[in-house]
XYZ file of C-alpha atoms in Angstrom:
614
model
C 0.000 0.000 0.000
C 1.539 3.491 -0.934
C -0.601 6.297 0.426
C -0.640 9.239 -1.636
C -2.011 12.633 -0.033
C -1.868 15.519 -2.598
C -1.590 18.477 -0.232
C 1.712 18.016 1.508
C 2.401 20.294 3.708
C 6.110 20.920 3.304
C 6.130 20.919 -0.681
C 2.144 20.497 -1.883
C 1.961 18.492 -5.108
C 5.120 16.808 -4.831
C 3.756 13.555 -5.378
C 2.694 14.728 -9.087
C 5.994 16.810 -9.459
C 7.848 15.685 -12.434
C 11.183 13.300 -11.728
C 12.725 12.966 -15.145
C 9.499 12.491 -17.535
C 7.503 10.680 -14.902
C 5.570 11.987 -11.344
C 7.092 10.908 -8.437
C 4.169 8.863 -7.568
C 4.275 6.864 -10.528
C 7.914 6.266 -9.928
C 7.609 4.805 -6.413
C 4.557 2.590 -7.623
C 6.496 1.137 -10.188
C 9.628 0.703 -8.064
C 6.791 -0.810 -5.534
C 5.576 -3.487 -7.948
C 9.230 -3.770 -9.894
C 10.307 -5.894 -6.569
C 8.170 -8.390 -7.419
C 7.790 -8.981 -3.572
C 3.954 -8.555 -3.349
C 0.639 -10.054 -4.741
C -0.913 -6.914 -5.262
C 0.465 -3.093 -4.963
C -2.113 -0.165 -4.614
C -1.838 3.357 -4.219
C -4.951 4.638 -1.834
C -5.418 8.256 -2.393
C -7.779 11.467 -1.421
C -6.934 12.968 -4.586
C -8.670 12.157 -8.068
C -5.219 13.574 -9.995
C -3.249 11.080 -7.695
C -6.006 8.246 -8.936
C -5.671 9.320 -12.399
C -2.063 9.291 -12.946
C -1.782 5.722 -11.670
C -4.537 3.996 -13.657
C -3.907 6.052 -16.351
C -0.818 4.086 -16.401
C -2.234 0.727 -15.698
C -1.724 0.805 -12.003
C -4.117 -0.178 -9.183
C -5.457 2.569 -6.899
C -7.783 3.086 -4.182
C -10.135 6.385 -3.180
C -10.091 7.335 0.528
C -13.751 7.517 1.820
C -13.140 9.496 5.176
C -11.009 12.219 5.994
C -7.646 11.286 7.269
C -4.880 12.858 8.950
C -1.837 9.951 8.185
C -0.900 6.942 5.890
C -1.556 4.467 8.636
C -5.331 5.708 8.968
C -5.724 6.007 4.910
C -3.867 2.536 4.656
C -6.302 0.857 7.632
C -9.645 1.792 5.638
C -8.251 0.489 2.498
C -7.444 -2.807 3.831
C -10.060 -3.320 6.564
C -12.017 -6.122 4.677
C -9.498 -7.581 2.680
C -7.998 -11.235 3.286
C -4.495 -10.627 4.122
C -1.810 -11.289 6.380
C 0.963 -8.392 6.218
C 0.219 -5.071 4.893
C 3.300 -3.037 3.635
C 3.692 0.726 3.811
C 5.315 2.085 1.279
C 5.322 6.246 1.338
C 4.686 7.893 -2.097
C 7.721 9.893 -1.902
C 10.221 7.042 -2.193
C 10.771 6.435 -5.641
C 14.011 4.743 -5.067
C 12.501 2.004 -3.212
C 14.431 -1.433 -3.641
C 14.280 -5.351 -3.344
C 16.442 -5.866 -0.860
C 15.324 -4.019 1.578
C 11.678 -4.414 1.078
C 12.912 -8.100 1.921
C 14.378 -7.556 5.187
C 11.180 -5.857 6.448
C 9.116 -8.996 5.815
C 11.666 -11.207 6.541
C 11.392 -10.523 10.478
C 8.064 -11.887 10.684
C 9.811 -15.514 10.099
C 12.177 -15.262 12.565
C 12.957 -16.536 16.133
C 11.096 -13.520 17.498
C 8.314 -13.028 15.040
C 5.552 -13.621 17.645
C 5.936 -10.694 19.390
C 6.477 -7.998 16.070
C 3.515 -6.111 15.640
C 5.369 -4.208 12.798
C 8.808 -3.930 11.258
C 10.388 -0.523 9.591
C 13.532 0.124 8.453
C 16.561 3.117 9.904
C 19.582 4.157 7.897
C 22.958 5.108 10.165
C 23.636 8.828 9.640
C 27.096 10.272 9.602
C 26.607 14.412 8.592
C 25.170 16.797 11.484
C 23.370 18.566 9.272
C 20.971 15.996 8.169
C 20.924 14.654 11.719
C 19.651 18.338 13.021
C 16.948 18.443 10.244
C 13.540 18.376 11.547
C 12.510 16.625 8.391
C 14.580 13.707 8.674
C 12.968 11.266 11.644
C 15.543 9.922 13.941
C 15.005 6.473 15.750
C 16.671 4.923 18.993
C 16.651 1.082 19.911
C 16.886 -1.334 22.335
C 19.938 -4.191 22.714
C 17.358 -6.179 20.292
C 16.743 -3.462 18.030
C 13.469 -2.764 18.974
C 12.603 0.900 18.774
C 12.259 3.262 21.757
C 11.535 6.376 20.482
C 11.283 8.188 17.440
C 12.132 12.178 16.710
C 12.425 14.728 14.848
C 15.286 16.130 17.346
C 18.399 14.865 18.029
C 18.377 11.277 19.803
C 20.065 10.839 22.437
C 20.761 14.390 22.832
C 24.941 14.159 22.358
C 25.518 16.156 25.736
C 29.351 13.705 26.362
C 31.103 14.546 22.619
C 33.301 11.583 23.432
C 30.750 9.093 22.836
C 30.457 8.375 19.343
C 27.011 6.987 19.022
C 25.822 6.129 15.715
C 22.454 7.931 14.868
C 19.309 6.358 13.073
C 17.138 7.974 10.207
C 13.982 6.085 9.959
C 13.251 5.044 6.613
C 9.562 5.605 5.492
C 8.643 1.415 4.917
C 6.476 -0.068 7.722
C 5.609 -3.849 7.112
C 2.055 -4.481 9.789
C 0.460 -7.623 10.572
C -3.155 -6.421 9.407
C -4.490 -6.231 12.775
C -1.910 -4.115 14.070
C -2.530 -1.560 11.712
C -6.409 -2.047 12.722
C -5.669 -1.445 16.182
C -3.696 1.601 15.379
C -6.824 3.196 13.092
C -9.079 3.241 16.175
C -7.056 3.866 18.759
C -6.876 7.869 19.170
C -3.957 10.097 18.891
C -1.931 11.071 21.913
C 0.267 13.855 22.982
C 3.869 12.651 21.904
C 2.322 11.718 18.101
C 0.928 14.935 17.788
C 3.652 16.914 18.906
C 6.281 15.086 16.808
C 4.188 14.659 13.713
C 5.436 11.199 13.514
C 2.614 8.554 13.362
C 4.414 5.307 14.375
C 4.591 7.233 17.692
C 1.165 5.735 18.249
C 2.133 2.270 18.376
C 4.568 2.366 20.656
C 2.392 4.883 22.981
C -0.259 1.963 23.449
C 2.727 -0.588 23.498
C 2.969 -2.313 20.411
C 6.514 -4.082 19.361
C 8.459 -2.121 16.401
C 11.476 -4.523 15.185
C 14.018 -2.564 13.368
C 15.914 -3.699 10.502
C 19.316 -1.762 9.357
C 19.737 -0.942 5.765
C 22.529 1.084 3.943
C 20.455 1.618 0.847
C 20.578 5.610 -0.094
C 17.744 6.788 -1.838
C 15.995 10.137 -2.052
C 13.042 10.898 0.196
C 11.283 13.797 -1.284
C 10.314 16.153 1.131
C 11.620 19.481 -0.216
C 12.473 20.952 -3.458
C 15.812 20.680 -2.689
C 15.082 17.090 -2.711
C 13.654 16.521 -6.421
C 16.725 18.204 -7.685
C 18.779 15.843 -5.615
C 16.414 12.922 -7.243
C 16.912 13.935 -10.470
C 20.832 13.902 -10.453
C 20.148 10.478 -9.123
C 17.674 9.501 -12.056
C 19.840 10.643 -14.599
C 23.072 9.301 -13.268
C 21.120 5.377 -13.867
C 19.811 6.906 -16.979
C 23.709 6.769 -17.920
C 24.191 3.353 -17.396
C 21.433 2.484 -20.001
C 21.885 4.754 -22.430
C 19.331 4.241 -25.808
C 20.807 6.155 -29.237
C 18.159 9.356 -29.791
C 18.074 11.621 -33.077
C 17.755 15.224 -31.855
C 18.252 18.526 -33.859
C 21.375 20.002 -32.816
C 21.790 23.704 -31.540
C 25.066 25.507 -31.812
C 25.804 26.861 -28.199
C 29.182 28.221 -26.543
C 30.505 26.316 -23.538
C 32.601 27.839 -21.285
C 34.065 26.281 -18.730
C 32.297 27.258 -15.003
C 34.812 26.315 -13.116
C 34.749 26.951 -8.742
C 37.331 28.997 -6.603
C 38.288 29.006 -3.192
C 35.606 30.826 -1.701
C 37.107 32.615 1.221
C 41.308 33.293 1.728
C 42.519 35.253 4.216
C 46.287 36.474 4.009
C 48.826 37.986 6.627
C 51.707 37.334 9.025
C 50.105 35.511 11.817
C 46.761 34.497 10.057
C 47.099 31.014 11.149
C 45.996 32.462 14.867
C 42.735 32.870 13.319
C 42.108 29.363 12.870
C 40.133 28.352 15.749
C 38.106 31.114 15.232
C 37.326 30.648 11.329
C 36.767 27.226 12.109
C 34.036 27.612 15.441
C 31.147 28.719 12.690
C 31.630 24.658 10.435
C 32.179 22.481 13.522
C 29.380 20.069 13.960
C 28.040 18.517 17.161
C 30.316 15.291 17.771
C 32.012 15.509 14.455
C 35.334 15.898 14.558
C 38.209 18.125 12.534
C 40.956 16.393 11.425
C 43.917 17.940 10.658
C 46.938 16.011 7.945
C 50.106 18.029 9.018
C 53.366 17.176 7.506
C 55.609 15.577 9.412
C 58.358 17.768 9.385
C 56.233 19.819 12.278
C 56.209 16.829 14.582
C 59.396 17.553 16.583
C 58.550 20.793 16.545
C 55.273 21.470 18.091
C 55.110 24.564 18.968
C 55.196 26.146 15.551
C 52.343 24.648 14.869
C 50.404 21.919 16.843
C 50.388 23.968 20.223
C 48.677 26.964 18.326
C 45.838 24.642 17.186
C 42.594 24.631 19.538
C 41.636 20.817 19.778
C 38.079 20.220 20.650
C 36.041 16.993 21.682
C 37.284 14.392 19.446
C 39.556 16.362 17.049
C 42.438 14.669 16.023
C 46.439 15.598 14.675
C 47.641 12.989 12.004
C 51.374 13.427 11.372
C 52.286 12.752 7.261
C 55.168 11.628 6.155
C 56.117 13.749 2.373
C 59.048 11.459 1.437
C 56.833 10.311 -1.011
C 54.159 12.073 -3.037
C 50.172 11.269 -2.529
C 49.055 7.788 -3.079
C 45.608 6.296 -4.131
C 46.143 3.601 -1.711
C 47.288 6.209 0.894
C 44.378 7.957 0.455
C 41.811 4.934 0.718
C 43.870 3.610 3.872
C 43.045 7.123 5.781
C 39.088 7.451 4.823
C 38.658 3.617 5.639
C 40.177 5.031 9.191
C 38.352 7.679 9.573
C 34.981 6.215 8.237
C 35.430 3.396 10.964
C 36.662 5.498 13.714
C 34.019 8.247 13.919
C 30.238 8.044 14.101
C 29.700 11.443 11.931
C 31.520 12.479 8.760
C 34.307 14.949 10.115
C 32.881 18.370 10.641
C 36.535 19.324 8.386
C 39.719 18.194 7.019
C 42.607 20.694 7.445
C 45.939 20.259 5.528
C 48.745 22.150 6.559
C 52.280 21.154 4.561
C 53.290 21.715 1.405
C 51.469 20.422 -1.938
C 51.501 16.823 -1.337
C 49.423 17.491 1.918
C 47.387 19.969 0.549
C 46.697 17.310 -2.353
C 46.292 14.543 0.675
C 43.939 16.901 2.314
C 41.650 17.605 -1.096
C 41.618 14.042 -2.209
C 41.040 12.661 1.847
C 37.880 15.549 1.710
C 36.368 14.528 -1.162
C 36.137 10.651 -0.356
C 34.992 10.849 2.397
C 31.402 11.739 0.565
C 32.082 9.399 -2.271
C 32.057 5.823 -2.483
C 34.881 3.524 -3.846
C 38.789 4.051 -4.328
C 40.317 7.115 -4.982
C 41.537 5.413 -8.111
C 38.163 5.720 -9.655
C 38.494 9.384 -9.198
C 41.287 9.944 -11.550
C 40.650 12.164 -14.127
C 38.678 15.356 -15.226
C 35.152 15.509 -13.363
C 34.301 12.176 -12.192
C 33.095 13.057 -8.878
C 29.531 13.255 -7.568
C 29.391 14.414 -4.530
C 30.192 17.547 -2.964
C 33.579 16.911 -0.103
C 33.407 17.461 3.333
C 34.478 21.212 4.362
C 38.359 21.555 3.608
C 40.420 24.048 4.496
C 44.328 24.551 3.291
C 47.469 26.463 5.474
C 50.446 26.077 2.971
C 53.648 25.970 4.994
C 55.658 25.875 1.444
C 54.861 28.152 -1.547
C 55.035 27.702 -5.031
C 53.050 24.671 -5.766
C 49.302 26.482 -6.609
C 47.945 23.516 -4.523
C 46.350 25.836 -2.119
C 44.591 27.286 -4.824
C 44.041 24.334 -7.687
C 40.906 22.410 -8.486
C 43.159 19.557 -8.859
C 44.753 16.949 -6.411
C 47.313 14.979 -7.702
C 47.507 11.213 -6.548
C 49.587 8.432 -8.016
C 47.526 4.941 -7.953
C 48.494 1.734 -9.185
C 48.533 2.396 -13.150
C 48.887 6.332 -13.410
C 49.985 9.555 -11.611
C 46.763 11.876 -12.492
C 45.013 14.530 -10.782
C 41.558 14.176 -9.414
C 40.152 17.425 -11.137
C 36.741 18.554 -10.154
C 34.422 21.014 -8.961
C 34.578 19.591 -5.410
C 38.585 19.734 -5.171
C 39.157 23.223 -4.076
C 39.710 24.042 -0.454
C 36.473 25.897 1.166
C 39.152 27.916 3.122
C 42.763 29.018 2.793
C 45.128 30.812 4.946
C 48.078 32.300 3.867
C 50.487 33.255 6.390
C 53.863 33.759 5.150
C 55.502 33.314 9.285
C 54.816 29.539 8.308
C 57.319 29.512 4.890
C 60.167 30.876 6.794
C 62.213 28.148 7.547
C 62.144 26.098 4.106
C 65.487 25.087 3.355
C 66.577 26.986 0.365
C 66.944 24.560 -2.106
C 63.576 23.087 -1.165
C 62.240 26.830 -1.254
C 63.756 27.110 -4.857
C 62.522 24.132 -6.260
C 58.898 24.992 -5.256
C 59.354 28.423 -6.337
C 60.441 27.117 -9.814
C 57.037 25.173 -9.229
C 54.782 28.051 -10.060
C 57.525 29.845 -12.447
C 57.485 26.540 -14.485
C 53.436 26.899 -14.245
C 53.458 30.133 -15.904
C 56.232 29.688 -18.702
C 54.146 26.390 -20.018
C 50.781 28.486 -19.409
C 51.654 31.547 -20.654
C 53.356 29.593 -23.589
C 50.304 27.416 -24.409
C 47.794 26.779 -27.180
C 44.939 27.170 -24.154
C 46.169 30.937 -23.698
C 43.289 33.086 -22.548
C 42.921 36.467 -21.017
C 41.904 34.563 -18.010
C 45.256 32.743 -17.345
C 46.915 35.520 -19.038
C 46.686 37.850 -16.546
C 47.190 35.667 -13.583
C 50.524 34.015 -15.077
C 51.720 37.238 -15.966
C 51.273 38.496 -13.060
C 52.737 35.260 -11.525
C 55.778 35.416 -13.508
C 56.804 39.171 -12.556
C 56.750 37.962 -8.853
C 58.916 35.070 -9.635
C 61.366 37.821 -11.755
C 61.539 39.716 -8.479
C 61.383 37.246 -6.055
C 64.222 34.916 -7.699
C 66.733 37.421 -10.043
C 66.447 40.925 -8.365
C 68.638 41.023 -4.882
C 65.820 44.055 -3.088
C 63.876 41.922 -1.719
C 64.720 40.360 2.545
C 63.296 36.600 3.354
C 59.563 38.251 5.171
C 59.028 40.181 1.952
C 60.057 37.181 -0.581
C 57.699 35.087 1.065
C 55.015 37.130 1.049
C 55.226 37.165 -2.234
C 56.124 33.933 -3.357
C 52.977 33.086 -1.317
C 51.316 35.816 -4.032
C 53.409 34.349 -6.753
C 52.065 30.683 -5.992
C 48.401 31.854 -5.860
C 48.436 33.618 -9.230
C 50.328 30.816 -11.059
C 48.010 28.105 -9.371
C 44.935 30.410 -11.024
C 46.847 30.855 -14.395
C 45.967 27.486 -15.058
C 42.507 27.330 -13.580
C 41.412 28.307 -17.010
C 44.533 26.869 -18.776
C 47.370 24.103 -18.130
C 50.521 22.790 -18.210
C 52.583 21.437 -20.421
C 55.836 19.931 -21.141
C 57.619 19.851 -17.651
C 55.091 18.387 -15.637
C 54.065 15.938 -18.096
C 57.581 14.481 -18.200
C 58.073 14.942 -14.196
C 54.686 13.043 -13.812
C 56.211 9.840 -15.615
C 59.471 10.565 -13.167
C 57.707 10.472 -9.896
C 55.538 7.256 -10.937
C 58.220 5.255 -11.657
C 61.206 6.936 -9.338
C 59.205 8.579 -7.170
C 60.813 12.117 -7.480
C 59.148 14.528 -5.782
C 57.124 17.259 -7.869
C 59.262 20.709 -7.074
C 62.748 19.202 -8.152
C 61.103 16.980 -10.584
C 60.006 19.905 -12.615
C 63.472 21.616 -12.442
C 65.101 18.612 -13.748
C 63.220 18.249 -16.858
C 62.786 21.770 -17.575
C 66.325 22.503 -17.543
C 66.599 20.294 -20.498
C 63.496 21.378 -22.334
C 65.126 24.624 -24.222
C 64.037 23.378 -27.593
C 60.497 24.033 -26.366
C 60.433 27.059 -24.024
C 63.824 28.693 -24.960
C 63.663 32.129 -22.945
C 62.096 30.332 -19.973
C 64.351 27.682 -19.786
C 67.687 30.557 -20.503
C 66.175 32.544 -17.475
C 65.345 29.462 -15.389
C 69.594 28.937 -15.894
C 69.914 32.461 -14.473
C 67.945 32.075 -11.452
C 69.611 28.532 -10.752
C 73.221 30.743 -10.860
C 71.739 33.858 -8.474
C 70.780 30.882 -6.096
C 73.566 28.649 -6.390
C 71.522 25.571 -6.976
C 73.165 22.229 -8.164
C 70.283 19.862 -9.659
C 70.777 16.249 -9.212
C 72.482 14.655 -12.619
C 72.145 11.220 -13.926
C 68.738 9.796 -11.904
C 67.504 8.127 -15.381
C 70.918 6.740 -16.017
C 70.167 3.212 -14.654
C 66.511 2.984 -15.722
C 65.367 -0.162 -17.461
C 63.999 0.036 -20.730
C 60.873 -1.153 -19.060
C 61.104 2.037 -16.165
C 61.323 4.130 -20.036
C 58.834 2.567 -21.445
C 56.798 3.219 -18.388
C 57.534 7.007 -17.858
C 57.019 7.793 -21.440
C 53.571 6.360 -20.738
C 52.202 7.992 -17.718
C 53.558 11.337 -19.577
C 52.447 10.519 -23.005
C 48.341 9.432 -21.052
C 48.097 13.336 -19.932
C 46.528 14.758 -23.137
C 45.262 18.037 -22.123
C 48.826 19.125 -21.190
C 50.671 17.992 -24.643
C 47.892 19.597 -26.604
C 48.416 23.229 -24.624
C 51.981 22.097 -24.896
C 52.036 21.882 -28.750
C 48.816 21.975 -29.735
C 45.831 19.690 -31.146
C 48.091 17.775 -33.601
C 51.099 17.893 -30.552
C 51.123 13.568 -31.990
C 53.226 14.979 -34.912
C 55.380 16.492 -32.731
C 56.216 14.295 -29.772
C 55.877 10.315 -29.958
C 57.777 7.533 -27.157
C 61.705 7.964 -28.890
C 61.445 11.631 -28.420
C 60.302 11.411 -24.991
C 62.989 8.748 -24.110
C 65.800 10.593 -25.587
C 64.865 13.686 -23.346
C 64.919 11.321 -20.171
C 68.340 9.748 -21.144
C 69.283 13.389 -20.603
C 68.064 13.675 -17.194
């Protein structure tokens, strides 16, 4: 039985709102009767445009006689003098309703226990705040034997002790009744409790009847809100895509431009980080932790940063070791942690290093809301949902990381960034104090980071006004920063912190090219870290970025800098064949590089001739 009242109160009509070329109510009756659990399916209805849409599609539905003021009531008319034994509630705003769950509700009333089940529903677990604080999703708390207790609209139990991570409830909207439970329950009156919660299965257990409880991890879309049947309708297009039919439809000539996201709020200064505790007070969730991924460097030395951090309730440091870059596999290991550690989704991840952890900290925020390995990530906008709040504190400058919609990961077949809408950082600080101590060649090599970002940006076949200006404006910072002597330490990291924010934007809009394709195969196959990576292979790349690579030469003499010679000299022809790969796989940056037909131009015994070089 699905009862169907037109006049919702919280979003009227939604029941005949369209959900992708269908009402909703016609999609939950035919998810109803697609389980093929039931010997008949109905929908009972007050409302004659509800009762037209279904047997106007060859469904079954019933008209209300009386008034009624819930499902239960409307559901207890309809099957007063009919010959069954269990009646199943199935509410009309479920559309996503499946087998297996519909199975586990009925399948209680054959077990050990059955006797004493007047009705069976089913609860979700709930891990975000937010959803757990909304009045429109129904919270339920158990017994030992998962009978229910209590259910609420509030909060249950109220989490007054933050160190107890108890896992909260949503009750799902599927009741399964023996028939005369559901008769008792139409002439017994409302109470108190029912009335003031709004939630009808309040009843039964007010005059004492037995509600089993049956956990289910099925997510679906209950749709209560507007809000809701555009969330519905992502869902409902996303199967769509898995059963695609071929369509003839006239074609319209449009522009697309790329709508890409930014970090949304920045703040810069010496001593910014201080404002941490405060920025982050107005995202923390009741009982939901922050977690902040600091690079290890900072663990012997805690008072530069870990004693400056306000830790609250069940917050929690996790010290990162950078010797290598970001893993897949590193990534999946700390959200499988995480996910079993804590009751509620972290109220934030905070990365405070240099790019690998700000990568570590994008990548760690994003899975946490998505399902799967960070390996199925890799690539250009493959994620659905949105990450948890993320904030980034760069303690080294020149990588864009801080600023980039991408987080680069290496997994087990490729080195490739997860680039999506839901990769930038919600918040960044920039506080040059924390750059001061870099060691100068590790300074210079991320510094050459973001000047190698603008030479194969500002020298690309993506070149826009967009990226113009920021690498431009990038690449006169680097000039000062790295050739002109004027500058003291304080002022060259302020702006190198500048520099790496406007080169990390320069290719919002744009990309790379050369360099980083090359030092991508490198670190996949040595491991060499990004910074120096970059400066190897771009000190041999003059035949493709000649005035960049002559001043690059110049700012490695002002500095002193010796870069490491002869790392590809041992390489098997296998290791080659491997880096030329990885490199060759990043399209997007060989066709800014050298353009849409860049195959003419660069094939495998180029590629390996330039790495013998290295």
């Amino acid at each position: 039985m699905i009862p169907a009242r037109y006049a919702a109160s919280r979003f009227p009509g939604k029941l005949m709102q369209d959900l992708e070329g269908k009402s909703v109510i016609l999609r939950t009756y035919e998810a109803a009767v697609s389980t093929a659990l039931f010997s008949e399916v109905y929908v009972v209805t007050d409302s004659e445009i509800i009762f037209n849409e279904i047997t106007s599609h060859g469904g079954k539905a019933i008209m209300s006689i009386k008034e009624h003021d819930c499902g239960s009531d409307r559901i207890a008319e309809a099957v007063e003098n009919m010959d069954i034994d269990i009646v199943v509630n199935v509410q009309g705003d479920e559309p996503f309703t499946e087998r297996e769950s519909l199975e586990k509700v009925l399948e209680v009333f054959e077990g050990d226990d059955a006797d004493k089940i007047d009705l069976a529903s089913l609860m979700t677990p709930m891990s975000d705040w937010d959803d757990i604080v909304n009045p429109n999703s129904v919270k339920v708390i158990v017994d030992k034997d998962d009978y229910a207790l209590y259910f609420s609209r509030a909060p249950i139990p109220y989490p007054r002790d933050k160190e107890i991570n108890h896992t909260y409830y949503k009750h799902k909207g599927i009741y399964a009744f023996r028939k005369q439970a559901i008769l008792d329950f139409y002439r017994l009156p409302m109470r108190t409790l029912e009335a003031s919660e709004k939630i009808e299965c309040i009843r039964y257990l007010e005059y004492g009847k037995n509600i089993k409880m049956i956990e289910t991890h099925h997510e679906g879309v209950e749709i209560d809100t507007p809000e809701d049947l555009e969330k519905a309708k992502k869902l409902i297009n996303k199967q769509n895509l898995l059963n695609i039919t071929s369509t003839t439809t006239p074609k319209i000539k449009e522009s697309i431009h790329k709508n890409f996201p930014m970090v949304p709020r920045v703040v810069f200064g010496k001593g910014s980080f201080n404002q941490l505790g405060q920025i982050l007070s107005s995202e923390r969730k009741n009982g939901a932790p922050f977690i902040y991924l600091i690079d290890d460097v900072f663990e012997n030395n805690k008072t530069f940063i870990e004693d400056r951090i306000r830790l609250s309730g069940n917050d929690r440091i996790v010290y990162i070791s950078t010797q290598e870059e970001p893993k897949t596999s590193q990534v999946d290991e700390l959200v499988s942690e995480f996910k079993s550690t804590y009751s509620f989704t972290p109220s934030g991840i905070i990365g405070i290093g240099g790019g690998s952890i700000m990568d570590l900290a994008k990548a760690v925020a994003i899975m946490m809301n998505n399902t799967g390995s960070a390996t199925e990530y890799q690539g250009w906008d493959l994620v659905d949902n949105k990450a948890v709040y993320h904030v980034g504190i760069p303690t080294i400058s020149g990588t864009g990381a801080e600023v980039s919609r991408t987080t680069v990961l290496t997994g087990p077949e490729k080195k490739l960034g997860i680039n999506s809408d839901f990769t930038p950082f919600d918040q960044v600080i920039l506080d040059p104090e924390l750059i001061k101590d870099v060691p100068k060649n590790q300074w210079f090599y991320t510094g050459m980071d973001c000047y190698i970002h603008c030479i194969e940006s500002l020298n690309g076949t993506y070149l826009n006004a967009f990226s113009q200006s920021y690498g431009e404006k990038a690449l006169d910072l680097c000039k000062e920063i790295f050739l002109e002597d004027s500058l003291d330490r304080e002022e060259a990291d302020a702006k190198l912190m500048m520099a790496s924010w406007h080169g990390g934007m320069s290719i919002a809009y744009s990309q790379v090219g050369v360099a980083h394709a090359m030092s991508y195969g490198l670190a996949y196959v040595l491991g060499t870290k990004h910074g120096i990576g970059n400066c190897i292979v771009f000190d041999k790349l003059g035949d493709y970025y000649p005035e960049g690579v002559a001043l690059f030469k110049k700012m490695k003499e002002v500095h002193d800098i010796e870069l490491p010679t002869g790392i590809c000299a041992n390489v098997t022809e296998e290791q080659l064949d491997t880096m030329v790969s990885v490199a060759l796989g990043l399209v997007p940056l060989w066709e800014n590089a050298l353009g849409k037909n860049w195959q003419d131009k660069m094939n495998a015994d180029i590629l390996k001739s330039i790495y013998r070089t290295l």
